[in-house]
């Protein structure tokens, strides 16, 4: 054997990169095949729902226990309330899954009216002031915040109105009325509480509705100018809002006062590092960081679970955005498309705003982190939103045909979910008959089809001349006969 042959024989086989590339192709093909299954979105949504619920309960327990012990309460007091609200939200999630979406659409108008009435009543002595805002109904140990229900009602009712009028939306009066005036009334009632975070999320819902219905871009420019102008006026007109803005611009100006939350949140994130200190080992929750189990719970996640924990939470909300918009794209019912897209943008934008002010990218607005922060009304409403999104996923055309032909499947069999109804577009309306002419005007005679009246063997002018000659001959004969 020559040296060249020996070198060729001893050369390592170049199969490893090919095998690695083959594995990537196999994994990509398997993932694509799984995502193309009829109920893939439904199963992904259930997984996101379960993981966020579990993370939320664990972090609420870890973040709230030291503070409750410090004030002499039970370490599990906040966790027990959160667990109760999660149980109520889970029951409502399962109930919403069983309600046909067409019924939810039909009751959206009454739900919007009820929410407006509650927002008016909460400003009366029936409401209770908490955290500087009169936005709560408190009956015994049960508290309820109507603004959370108003966000959902606005999304459902606004989509219903815009879809009903979609043939006329090229006219501004039909695009804006009545959705925008009703939304402005709700904004005004919420700002009277005052609740800046609720107003921001309501604005997200309204803008999402107008975006997905196809409003012109210049309209969003007007909205942006109005929103910035309104924010400046509200910030200057209220001392506590102005203080929040100034603290965002310079948090070191008052490190032990207005800037305490922002600074302590950054300290907690920095101490967590890449892997975190471990559950229950964080120090910020020992009354160093106010509202640690509600508004600033993401800081505790960063401190105890580190960058990895934060990345998991961010990944779950990013996956929620992809799945929600995918549900909207795969549906054929225009109302379901608009509702699923709007609800998805609402939840993801609320999470982005909360995480943004925790990491000092945005001013503090008091918006909770969906499914993770403690709060009864917030967690229950968010679970209802997940129920509506899951029902929208089951109404995709491929999912409907699979559930009706192959049965409910494992998850549907365990939950005993009814088969969804396929979408049927509304029948085309018959052309409207012309109205009767007003009095004093004679209606024009209907046009005569001369070809149909005289036959189809000669042009109409020839029949006209022939009939004229015959009529003249008949008159002359009768005159001669006389």
CSV table of C-alpha atoms in Angstrom, one decimal:
chain,number,residue,atom,x,y,z
A,1,UNK,CA,0.0,0.0,0.0
A,2,UNK,CA,1.4,3.4,-1.0
A,3,UNK,CA,1.6,6.4,1.3
A,4,UNK,CA,-1.2,8.1,-0.5
A,5,UNK,CA,-3.5,5.0,-0.1
A,6,UNK,CA,-2.5,4.8,3.6
A,7,UNK,CA,-3.4,8.5,4.1
A,8,UNK,CA,-6.7,8.1,2.4
A,9,UNK,CA,-7.5,5.0,4.5
A,10,UNK,CA,-6.6,6.7,7.7
A,11,UNK,CA,-8.6,9.9,7.0
A,12,UNK,CA,-11.6,10.2,9.4
A,13,UNK,CA,-15.0,9.8,7.8
A,14,UNK,CA,-16.8,13.1,7.3
A,15,UNK,CA,-20.1,11.7,8.5
A,16,UNK,CA,-20.4,13.5,11.9
A,17,UNK,CA,-21.4,16.9,10.4
A,18,UNK,CA,-23.8,15.2,8.1
A,19,UNK,CA,-25.3,13.3,11.0
A,20,UNK,CA,-25.7,16.5,13.0
A,21,UNK,CA,-27.3,18.2,10.0
A,22,UNK,CA,-29.5,15.2,9.6
A,23,UNK,CA,-30.7,15.4,13.2
A,24,UNK,CA,-31.6,19.0,12.8
A,25,UNK,CA,-33.6,18.2,9.7
A,26,UNK,CA,-35.3,15.3,11.4
A,27,UNK,CA,-36.2,17.5,14.5
A,28,UNK,CA,-37.4,20.3,12.2
A,29,UNK,CA,-39.5,18.0,10.2
A,30,UNK,CA,-41.0,16.4,13.3
A,31,UNK,CA,-41.8,19.8,14.8
A,32,UNK,CA,-43.4,21.0,11.6
A,33,UNK,CA,-45.5,17.9,11.4
A,34,UNK,CA,-46.6,18.2,15.0
A,35,UNK,CA,-47.5,21.9,14.5
A,36,UNK,CA,-49.6,21.1,11.5
A,37,UNK,CA,-51.8,18.8,13.5
A,38,UNK,CA,-55.4,20.0,13.9
A,39,UNK,CA,-55.3,20.5,17.7
A,40,UNK,CA,-51.7,21.7,18.0
A,41,UNK,CA,-52.7,25.2,19.0
A,42,UNK,CA,-55.1,24.0,21.6
A,43,UNK,CA,-52.6,21.7,23.3
A,44,UNK,CA,-49.9,24.4,23.2
A,45,UNK,CA,-52.3,26.9,24.8
A,46,UNK,CA,-53.1,24.4,27.6
A,47,UNK,CA,-49.4,23.9,28.2
A,48,UNK,CA,-48.7,27.6,28.5
A,49,UNK,CA,-51.8,28.0,30.7
A,50,UNK,CA,-50.6,25.2,33.1
A,51,UNK,CA,-47.0,26.4,33.2
A,52,UNK,CA,-47.8,30.0,33.9
A,53,UNK,CA,-50.3,29.0,36.6
A,54,UNK,CA,-47.7,26.8,38.3
A,55,UNK,CA,-45.0,29.4,38.2
A,56,UNK,CA,-47.4,32.0,39.5
A,57,UNK,CA,-48.4,30.0,42.5
A,58,UNK,CA,-44.8,29.0,43.4
A,59,UNK,CA,-43.5,32.6,43.1
A,60,UNK,CA,-46.4,34.1,45.0
A,61,UNK,CA,-45.8,31.7,47.9
A,62,UNK,CA,-42.1,32.4,47.8
A,63,UNK,CA,-42.4,36.2,47.5
A,64,UNK,CA,-45.2,36.8,50.0
A,65,UNK,CA,-44.3,34.5,53.0
A,66,UNK,CA,-41.6,36.7,54.6
A,67,UNK,CA,-43.6,39.9,54.4
A,68,UNK,CA,-46.6,38.2,56.0
A,69,UNK,CA,-44.6,36.7,58.8
A,70,UNK,CA,-43.0,40.1,59.4
A,71,UNK,CA,-46.4,41.7,60.1
A,72,UNK,CA,-47.5,38.8,62.3
A,73,UNK,CA,-49.8,37.0,59.8
A,74,UNK,CA,-49.6,33.5,58.5
A,75,UNK,CA,-46.9,32.8,55.9
A,76,UNK,CA,-49.5,31.2,53.7
A,77,UNK,CA,-52.2,33.9,53.9
A,78,UNK,CA,-51.6,35.5,50.5
A,79,UNK,CA,-50.9,32.1,48.9
A,80,UNK,CA,-54.2,30.7,50.2
A,81,UNK,CA,-56.1,33.6,48.7
A,82,UNK,CA,-54.3,33.2,45.4
A,83,UNK,CA,-54.9,29.5,45.4
A,84,UNK,CA,-58.6,30.1,46.0
A,85,UNK,CA,-58.8,32.6,43.1
A,86,UNK,CA,-56.9,30.1,40.9
A,87,UNK,CA,-59.5,27.5,41.7
A,88,UNK,CA,-62.3,29.9,40.8
A,89,UNK,CA,-60.5,30.9,37.6
A,90,UNK,CA,-60.0,27.2,36.6
A,91,UNK,CA,-63.7,26.5,37.1
A,92,UNK,CA,-64.6,29.5,34.9
A,93,UNK,CA,-61.9,28.4,32.3
A,94,UNK,CA,-63.7,25.0,32.0
A,95,UNK,CA,-67.1,26.6,31.8
A,96,UNK,CA,-66.0,29.0,29.1
A,97,UNK,CA,-64.7,26.1,27.1
A,98,UNK,CA,-68.1,24.6,27.1
A,99,UNK,CA,-70.0,27.7,26.1
A,100,UNK,CA,-70.4,28.1,22.3
A,101,UNK,CA,-68.6,31.2,21.0
A,102,UNK,CA,-71.7,32.5,19.3
A,103,UNK,CA,-73.4,32.8,22.7
A,104,UNK,CA,-70.5,34.7,24.1
A,105,UNK,CA,-70.7,37.0,21.1
A,106,UNK,CA,-74.4,37.5,21.7
A,107,UNK,CA,-74.1,38.5,25.3
A,108,UNK,CA,-71.1,40.8,24.7
A,109,UNK,CA,-73.4,43.9,24.4
A,110,UNK,CA,-75.0,43.3,27.7
A,111,UNK,CA,-71.6,42.6,29.3
A,112,UNK,CA,-70.3,45.9,28.0
A,113,UNK,CA,-73.3,47.7,29.4
A,114,UNK,CA,-73.0,46.0,32.8
A,115,UNK,CA,-69.3,46.9,33.0
A,116,UNK,CA,-70.0,50.6,32.3
A,117,UNK,CA,-72.6,50.6,35.0
A,118,UNK,CA,-70.2,49.0,37.5
A,119,UNK,CA,-67.5,51.6,36.6
A,120,UNK,CA,-70.0,54.3,37.5
A,121,UNK,CA,-71.0,52.6,40.7
A,122,UNK,CA,-67.4,52.1,41.9
A,123,UNK,CA,-67.0,55.9,42.0
A,124,UNK,CA,-69.9,56.2,44.4
A,125,UNK,CA,-69.8,55.3,48.1
A,126,UNK,CA,-70.3,51.7,47.1
A,127,UNK,CA,-66.7,51.6,45.9
A,128,UNK,CA,-63.7,51.3,48.1
A,129,UNK,CA,-60.4,53.2,47.8
A,130,UNK,CA,-57.3,51.0,47.8
A,131,UNK,CA,-53.7,51.9,46.9
A,132,UNK,CA,-54.8,55.5,46.1
A,133,UNK,CA,-57.5,54.5,43.6
A,134,UNK,CA,-61.3,54.0,44.2
A,135,UNK,CA,-61.6,51.0,41.9
A,136,UNK,CA,-62.7,48.2,44.2
A,137,UNK,CA,-65.9,46.6,45.3
A,138,UNK,CA,-65.2,44.8,48.7
A,139,UNK,CA,-67.8,42.5,50.2
A,140,UNK,CA,-66.5,40.8,53.3
A,141,UNK,CA,-63.2,39.1,52.3
A,142,UNK,CA,-64.0,39.2,48.6
A,143,UNK,CA,-62.8,42.1,46.4
A,144,UNK,CA,-63.6,42.8,42.8
A,145,UNK,CA,-62.1,45.3,40.4
A,146,UNK,CA,-64.5,46.0,37.5
A,147,UNK,CA,-61.8,47.4,35.2
A,148,UNK,CA,-60.6,43.9,34.5
A,149,UNK,CA,-64.0,42.7,33.3
A,150,UNK,CA,-64.3,45.9,31.3
A,151,UNK,CA,-61.2,45.1,29.3
A,152,UNK,CA,-62.6,41.7,28.3
A,153,UNK,CA,-66.0,43.1,27.5
A,154,UNK,CA,-64.6,45.9,25.3
A,155,UNK,CA,-62.6,43.3,23.3
A,156,UNK,CA,-65.6,41.0,22.8
A,157,UNK,CA,-68.2,43.8,22.1
A,158,UNK,CA,-65.9,45.9,20.0
A,159,UNK,CA,-65.1,42.9,17.8
A,160,UNK,CA,-68.8,42.2,17.5
A,161,UNK,CA,-69.7,45.7,16.3
A,162,UNK,CA,-66.8,46.0,13.9
A,163,UNK,CA,-67.4,42.7,12.3
A,164,UNK,CA,-71.1,43.4,12.0
A,165,UNK,CA,-70.3,46.7,10.2
A,166,UNK,CA,-67.3,45.4,8.2
A,167,UNK,CA,-68.9,46.2,4.9
A,168,UNK,CA,-69.2,49.9,5.9
A,169,UNK,CA,-65.8,50.4,7.6
A,170,UNK,CA,-64.4,52.4,4.7
A,171,UNK,CA,-66.4,55.3,6.1
A,172,UNK,CA,-65.0,56.9,9.2
A,173,UNK,CA,-68.3,57.4,11.0
A,174,UNK,CA,-69.0,53.6,10.8
A,175,UNK,CA,-65.4,52.8,11.8
A,176,UNK,CA,-65.4,55.0,14.9
A,177,UNK,CA,-69.0,55.0,16.1
A,178,UNK,CA,-70.0,53.5,18.5
A,179,UNK,CA,-66.8,51.7,19.5
A,180,UNK,CA,-64.5,54.7,20.1
A,181,UNK,CA,-67.1,56.9,21.9
A,182,UNK,CA,-67.9,54.1,24.3
A,183,UNK,CA,-64.2,53.4,24.8
A,184,UNK,CA,-63.6,57.0,25.6
A,185,UNK,CA,-66.4,57.0,28.2
A,186,UNK,CA,-64.8,53.9,29.8
A,187,UNK,CA,-61.4,55.7,29.8
A,188,UNK,CA,-62.9,58.7,31.5
A,189,UNK,CA,-64.5,56.6,34.2
A,190,UNK,CA,-61.3,54.7,34.8
A,191,UNK,CA,-59.2,57.9,35.0
A,192,UNK,CA,-61.6,59.3,37.6
A,193,UNK,CA,-60.7,56.5,40.0
A,194,UNK,CA,-57.7,57.2,39.0
A,195,UNK,CA,-56.1,54.0,37.5
A,196,UNK,CA,-53.4,54.8,35.0
A,197,UNK,CA,-52.5,51.1,34.4
A,198,UNK,CA,-56.1,50.2,33.6
A,199,UNK,CA,-56.3,53.1,31.2
A,200,UNK,CA,-53.2,51.9,29.4
A,201,UNK,CA,-54.4,48.4,29.0
A,202,UNK,CA,-57.8,49.6,27.8
A,203,UNK,CA,-56.0,51.6,25.2
A,204,UNK,CA,-54.1,48.5,24.1
A,205,UNK,CA,-57.4,46.7,23.6
A,206,UNK,CA,-58.9,49.6,21.5
A,207,UNK,CA,-55.8,50.0,19.3
A,208,UNK,CA,-55.7,46.2,18.7
A,209,UNK,CA,-59.3,46.2,17.6
A,210,UNK,CA,-58.8,49.0,15.2
A,211,UNK,CA,-55.5,47.6,13.9
A,212,UNK,CA,-56.9,44.1,13.2
A,213,UNK,CA,-60.0,45.5,11.5
A,214,UNK,CA,-57.8,47.4,9.1
A,215,UNK,CA,-58.1,51.0,10.1
A,216,UNK,CA,-55.9,53.4,8.0
A,217,UNK,CA,-52.4,54.2,9.3
A,218,UNK,CA,-53.0,57.9,9.6
A,219,UNK,CA,-55.7,57.1,12.2
A,220,UNK,CA,-53.1,55.5,14.4
A,221,UNK,CA,-50.9,58.6,14.0
A,222,UNK,CA,-53.7,60.7,15.3
A,223,UNK,CA,-54.2,58.3,18.2
A,224,UNK,CA,-50.5,58.4,19.0
A,225,UNK,CA,-50.4,62.2,19.1
A,226,UNK,CA,-53.6,62.2,21.3
A,227,UNK,CA,-52.1,59.6,23.7
A,228,UNK,CA,-48.9,61.5,24.1
A,229,UNK,CA,-50.7,64.8,24.6
A,230,UNK,CA,-53.1,63.2,27.1
A,231,UNK,CA,-50.2,61.6,29.0
A,232,UNK,CA,-48.4,64.9,29.3
A,233,UNK,CA,-51.5,66.7,30.5
A,234,UNK,CA,-52.3,63.9,33.1
A,235,UNK,CA,-48.7,63.8,34.3
A,236,UNK,CA,-48.5,67.5,34.8
A,237,UNK,CA,-51.9,67.8,36.4
A,238,UNK,CA,-51.3,65.1,39.0
A,239,UNK,CA,-48.5,65.3,41.6
A,240,UNK,CA,-48.1,61.5,42.0
A,241,UNK,CA,-48.0,60.9,38.2
A,242,UNK,CA,-45.4,63.6,37.8
A,243,UNK,CA,-43.4,62.0,40.6
A,244,UNK,CA,-43.4,58.7,38.7
A,245,UNK,CA,-42.2,60.3,35.5
A,246,UNK,CA,-39.4,62.2,37.3
A,247,UNK,CA,-38.4,59.1,39.2
A,248,UNK,CA,-38.2,57.2,35.9
A,249,UNK,CA,-36.0,59.9,34.4
A,250,UNK,CA,-33.7,60.1,37.6
A,251,UNK,CA,-34.3,57.2,40.1
A,252,UNK,CA,-31.2,58.3,42.1
A,253,UNK,CA,-32.8,61.7,43.0
A,254,UNK,CA,-34.9,60.1,45.8
A,255,UNK,CA,-33.3,56.7,46.4
A,256,UNK,CA,-35.2,56.0,49.7
A,257,UNK,CA,-38.5,57.5,48.6
A,258,UNK,CA,-40.0,57.5,45.1
A,259,UNK,CA,-37.0,55.8,43.5
A,260,UNK,CA,-36.9,52.9,46.1
A,261,UNK,CA,-38.9,50.4,44.1
A,262,UNK,CA,-37.0,50.8,40.8
A,263,UNK,CA,-33.6,50.7,42.6
A,264,UNK,CA,-34.4,47.6,44.7
A,265,UNK,CA,-35.8,45.8,41.7
A,266,UNK,CA,-32.6,46.3,39.8
A,267,UNK,CA,-30.6,45.2,42.8
A,268,UNK,CA,-32.7,42.0,43.0
A,269,UNK,CA,-32.1,41.2,39.3
A,270,UNK,CA,-28.4,41.9,39.6
A,271,UNK,CA,-28.0,39.6,42.6
A,272,UNK,CA,-29.8,36.7,40.9
A,273,UNK,CA,-27.1,36.3,38.3
A,274,UNK,CA,-27.4,33.6,35.7
A,275,UNK,CA,-28.8,30.7,37.8
A,276,UNK,CA,-30.3,32.7,40.7
A,277,UNK,CA,-30.0,32.2,44.5
A,278,UNK,CA,-32.6,29.4,44.5
A,279,UNK,CA,-36.3,29.4,45.6
A,280,UNK,CA,-37.0,31.1,49.0
A,281,UNK,CA,-33.4,32.3,49.2
A,282,UNK,CA,-34.0,35.9,47.8
A,283,UNK,CA,-33.5,38.8,50.1
A,284,UNK,CA,-35.5,41.5,48.4
A,285,UNK,CA,-38.8,40.1,49.7
A,286,UNK,CA,-37.8,40.7,53.3
A,287,UNK,CA,-39.6,44.1,53.1
A,288,UNK,CA,-36.9,45.7,51.0
A,289,UNK,CA,-39.0,45.8,47.8
A,290,UNK,CA,-42.6,47.1,48.2
A,291,UNK,CA,-45.4,45.2,46.4
A,292,UNK,CA,-43.0,42.3,45.8
A,293,UNK,CA,-45.7,39.7,45.3
A,294,UNK,CA,-47.8,41.7,42.9
A,295,UNK,CA,-46.3,44.4,40.7
A,296,UNK,CA,-42.6,43.5,41.1
A,297,UNK,CA,-42.8,39.7,41.2
A,298,UNK,CA,-40.6,39.5,38.1
A,299,UNK,CA,-37.7,40.9,40.2
A,300,UNK,CA,-38.1,38.0,42.6
A,301,UNK,CA,-38.0,35.6,39.7
A,302,UNK,CA,-34.8,37.2,38.5
A,303,UNK,CA,-33.3,37.0,42.0
A,304,UNK,CA,-34.3,33.4,42.9
A,305,UNK,CA,-34.3,31.8,39.5
A,306,UNK,CA,-31.8,34.0,37.7
A,307,UNK,CA,-31.5,34.8,34.1
A,308,UNK,CA,-32.7,31.3,33.2
A,309,UNK,CA,-36.0,31.8,35.1
A,310,UNK,CA,-36.6,35.2,33.5
A,311,UNK,CA,-35.9,33.6,30.1
A,312,UNK,CA,-38.4,30.9,30.7
A,313,UNK,CA,-41.1,33.4,31.6
A,314,UNK,CA,-40.3,35.6,28.6
A,315,UNK,CA,-40.3,32.5,26.4
A,316,UNK,CA,-43.8,31.4,27.6
A,317,UNK,CA,-45.2,34.9,26.8
A,318,UNK,CA,-43.5,34.9,23.4
A,319,UNK,CA,-44.9,31.4,22.7
A,320,UNK,CA,-48.3,32.8,23.8
A,321,UNK,CA,-48.0,35.6,21.2
A,322,UNK,CA,-47.1,33.1,18.4
A,323,UNK,CA,-49.9,30.6,19.3
A,324,UNK,CA,-52.6,33.3,19.8
A,325,UNK,CA,-51.8,35.0,16.4
A,326,UNK,CA,-51.7,31.6,14.8
A,327,UNK,CA,-55.1,30.8,16.1
A,328,UNK,CA,-56.4,34.0,14.6
A,329,UNK,CA,-54.7,33.3,11.2
A,330,UNK,CA,-56.1,29.7,11.0
A,331,UNK,CA,-59.7,30.6,11.8
A,332,UNK,CA,-62.3,31.6,9.2
A,333,UNK,CA,-64.9,33.3,11.4
A,334,UNK,CA,-64.0,37.0,11.3
A,335,UNK,CA,-65.2,37.6,14.9
A,336,UNK,CA,-63.1,34.8,16.2
A,337,UNK,CA,-60.1,36.0,14.3
A,338,UNK,CA,-60.4,39.5,15.7
A,339,UNK,CA,-61.1,38.4,19.3
A,340,UNK,CA,-58.3,35.9,19.5
A,341,UNK,CA,-55.8,38.4,18.1
A,342,UNK,CA,-56.9,41.2,20.4
A,343,UNK,CA,-56.9,39.1,23.5
A,344,UNK,CA,-53.4,37.8,22.7
A,345,UNK,CA,-52.0,41.3,22.1
A,346,UNK,CA,-53.6,42.5,25.4
A,347,UNK,CA,-52.0,39.7,27.5
A,348,UNK,CA,-48.6,40.0,25.9
A,349,UNK,CA,-48.5,43.8,26.0
A,350,UNK,CA,-49.5,43.8,29.6
A,351,UNK,CA,-46.7,41.4,30.4
A,352,UNK,CA,-44.2,43.5,28.4
A,353,UNK,CA,-45.2,46.7,30.2
A,354,UNK,CA,-44.9,45.0,33.7
A,355,UNK,CA,-41.5,43.5,32.8
A,356,UNK,CA,-40.5,46.8,31.2
A,357,UNK,CA,-40.9,48.9,34.3
A,358,UNK,CA,-39.3,46.2,36.5
A,359,UNK,CA,-36.1,46.4,34.4
A,360,UNK,CA,-36.4,50.2,34.2
A,361,UNK,CA,-37.3,50.5,30.6
A,362,UNK,CA,-40.6,52.1,31.3
A,363,UNK,CA,-42.1,54.2,34.1
A,364,UNK,CA,-43.9,52.4,36.9
A,365,UNK,CA,-47.6,52.1,36.0
A,366,UNK,CA,-48.9,49.4,38.5
A,367,UNK,CA,-49.8,46.8,35.8
A,368,UNK,CA,-49.6,43.2,37.1
A,369,UNK,CA,-47.8,40.4,35.3
A,370,UNK,CA,-50.6,38.1,33.9
A,371,UNK,CA,-51.0,34.7,35.5
A,372,UNK,CA,-48.0,35.3,37.9
A,373,UNK,CA,-48.7,38.3,40.0
A,374,UNK,CA,-51.0,38.0,43.0
A,375,UNK,CA,-54.4,39.5,42.6
A,376,UNK,CA,-57.9,37.9,42.5
A,377,UNK,CA,-59.7,39.8,39.8
A,378,UNK,CA,-56.6,39.8,37.5
A,379,UNK,CA,-55.9,36.1,37.7
A,380,UNK,CA,-59.6,35.1,37.3
A,381,UNK,CA,-60.1,37.4,34.3
A,382,UNK,CA,-56.9,36.2,32.7
A,383,UNK,CA,-58.0,32.6,33.1
A,384,UNK,CA,-61.3,33.4,31.4
A,385,UNK,CA,-59.3,35.0,28.6
A,386,UNK,CA,-57.3,31.8,28.2
A,387,UNK,CA,-60.6,29.8,28.1
A,388,UNK,CA,-61.9,32.0,25.2
A,389,UNK,CA,-58.6,31.6,23.4
A,390,UNK,CA,-58.7,27.8,23.9
A,391,UNK,CA,-62.2,27.7,22.6
A,392,UNK,CA,-61.1,29.7,19.5
A,393,UNK,CA,-58.3,27.2,19.0
A,394,UNK,CA,-60.9,24.4,19.0
A,395,UNK,CA,-62.9,26.3,16.3
A,396,UNK,CA,-60.2,26.2,13.7
A,397,UNK,CA,-61.7,24.5,10.6
A,398,UNK,CA,-59.2,21.6,10.7
A,399,UNK,CA,-59.8,21.1,14.4
A,400,UNK,CA,-63.6,21.2,13.9
A,401,UNK,CA,-63.5,18.5,11.2
A,402,UNK,CA,-61.1,16.4,13.3
A,403,UNK,CA,-63.2,16.6,16.5
A,404,UNK,CA,-66.4,15.8,14.6
A,405,UNK,CA,-65.0,12.9,12.6
A,406,UNK,CA,-62.4,11.4,15.0
A,407,UNK,CA,-64.0,12.2,18.4
A,408,UNK,CA,-63.0,14.5,21.2
A,409,UNK,CA,-59.5,13.2,21.7
A,410,UNK,CA,-57.7,12.6,25.0
A,411,UNK,CA,-58.0,16.1,26.4
A,412,UNK,CA,-61.5,16.6,25.2
A,413,UNK,CA,-62.5,13.2,26.5
A,414,UNK,CA,-61.1,13.9,30.0
A,415,UNK,CA,-62.7,17.4,30.1
A,416,UNK,CA,-65.9,16.2,28.4
A,417,UNK,CA,-65.9,19.0,25.9
A,418,UNK,CA,-68.7,19.2,23.3
A,419,UNK,CA,-67.8,19.2,19.6
A,420,UNK,CA,-67.5,22.7,18.2
A,421,UNK,CA,-69.8,24.0,15.5
A,422,UNK,CA,-68.3,24.7,12.1
A,423,UNK,CA,-68.5,28.4,11.0
A,424,UNK,CA,-71.2,29.2,8.5
A,425,UNK,CA,-70.9,32.6,6.8
A,426,UNK,CA,-74.1,34.6,7.0
A,427,UNK,CA,-76.4,34.3,3.9
A,428,UNK,CA,-76.1,37.0,1.3
A,429,UNK,CA,-78.9,39.4,1.5
A,430,UNK,CA,-81.2,39.9,-1.4
A,431,UNK,CA,-81.0,43.2,-3.2
A,432,UNK,CA,-83.3,45.7,-1.6
A,433,UNK,CA,-86.3,46.6,-3.7
A,434,UNK,CA,-86.5,50.2,-4.9
A,435,UNK,CA,-88.5,52.4,-2.6
A,436,UNK,CA,-91.7,54.1,-3.8
A,437,UNK,CA,-91.2,57.5,-5.3
A,438,UNK,CA,-92.2,60.5,-3.3
A,439,UNK,CA,-95.6,62.1,-3.9
A,440,UNK,CA,-95.8,64.7,-6.6
A,441,UNK,CA,-93.3,62.9,-8.8
A,442,UNK,CA,-94.4,60.4,-11.4
A,443,UNK,CA,-92.3,57.2,-11.5
A,444,UNK,CA,-90.5,56.6,-14.8
A,445,UNK,CA,-92.0,53.8,-16.8
A,446,UNK,CA,-90.0,50.7,-16.8
A,447,UNK,CA,-87.9,50.2,-20.0
A,448,UNK,CA,-89.5,48.0,-22.6
A,449,UNK,CA,-87.4,45.2,-24.1
A,450,UNK,CA,-88.5,45.5,-27.7
A,451,UNK,CA,-86.7,42.4,-28.8
A,452,UNK,CA,-88.5,40.3,-26.2
A,453,UNK,CA,-91.8,41.9,-27.0
A,454,UNK,CA,-91.6,41.5,-30.8
A,455,UNK,CA,-89.4,38.4,-31.3
A,456,UNK,CA,-85.8,37.7,-31.9
A,457,UNK,CA,-85.5,37.4,-35.7
A,458,UNK,CA,-85.0,41.1,-36.7
A,459,UNK,CA,-83.7,44.2,-35.1
A,460,UNK,CA,-86.1,46.3,-33.0
A,461,UNK,CA,-86.1,49.2,-35.5
A,462,UNK,CA,-87.5,46.9,-38.3
A,463,UNK,CA,-90.4,45.8,-36.1
A,464,UNK,CA,-91.1,49.4,-35.2
A,465,UNK,CA,-91.4,50.4,-38.9
A,466,UNK,CA,-93.5,47.2,-39.7
A,467,UNK,CA,-95.9,47.9,-36.9
A,468,UNK,CA,-96.2,51.5,-37.9
A,469,UNK,CA,-97.1,50.6,-41.5
A,470,UNK,CA,-99.7,48.0,-40.4
A,471,UNK,CA,-101.3,50.5,-38.0
A,472,UNK,CA,-101.5,53.1,-40.9
A,473,UNK,CA,-103.0,50.6,-43.2
A,474,UNK,CA,-105.7,49.5,-40.7
A,475,UNK,CA,-106.7,53.1,-40.0
A,476,UNK,CA,-107.0,53.8,-43.8
A,477,UNK,CA,-109.1,50.6,-44.3
A,478,UNK,CA,-111.5,51.5,-41.5
A,479,UNK,CA,-111.8,55.0,-42.9
A,480,UNK,CA,-112.6,53.7,-46.4
A,481,UNK,CA,-115.1,51.2,-44.9
A,482,UNK,CA,-117.0,54.0,-43.3
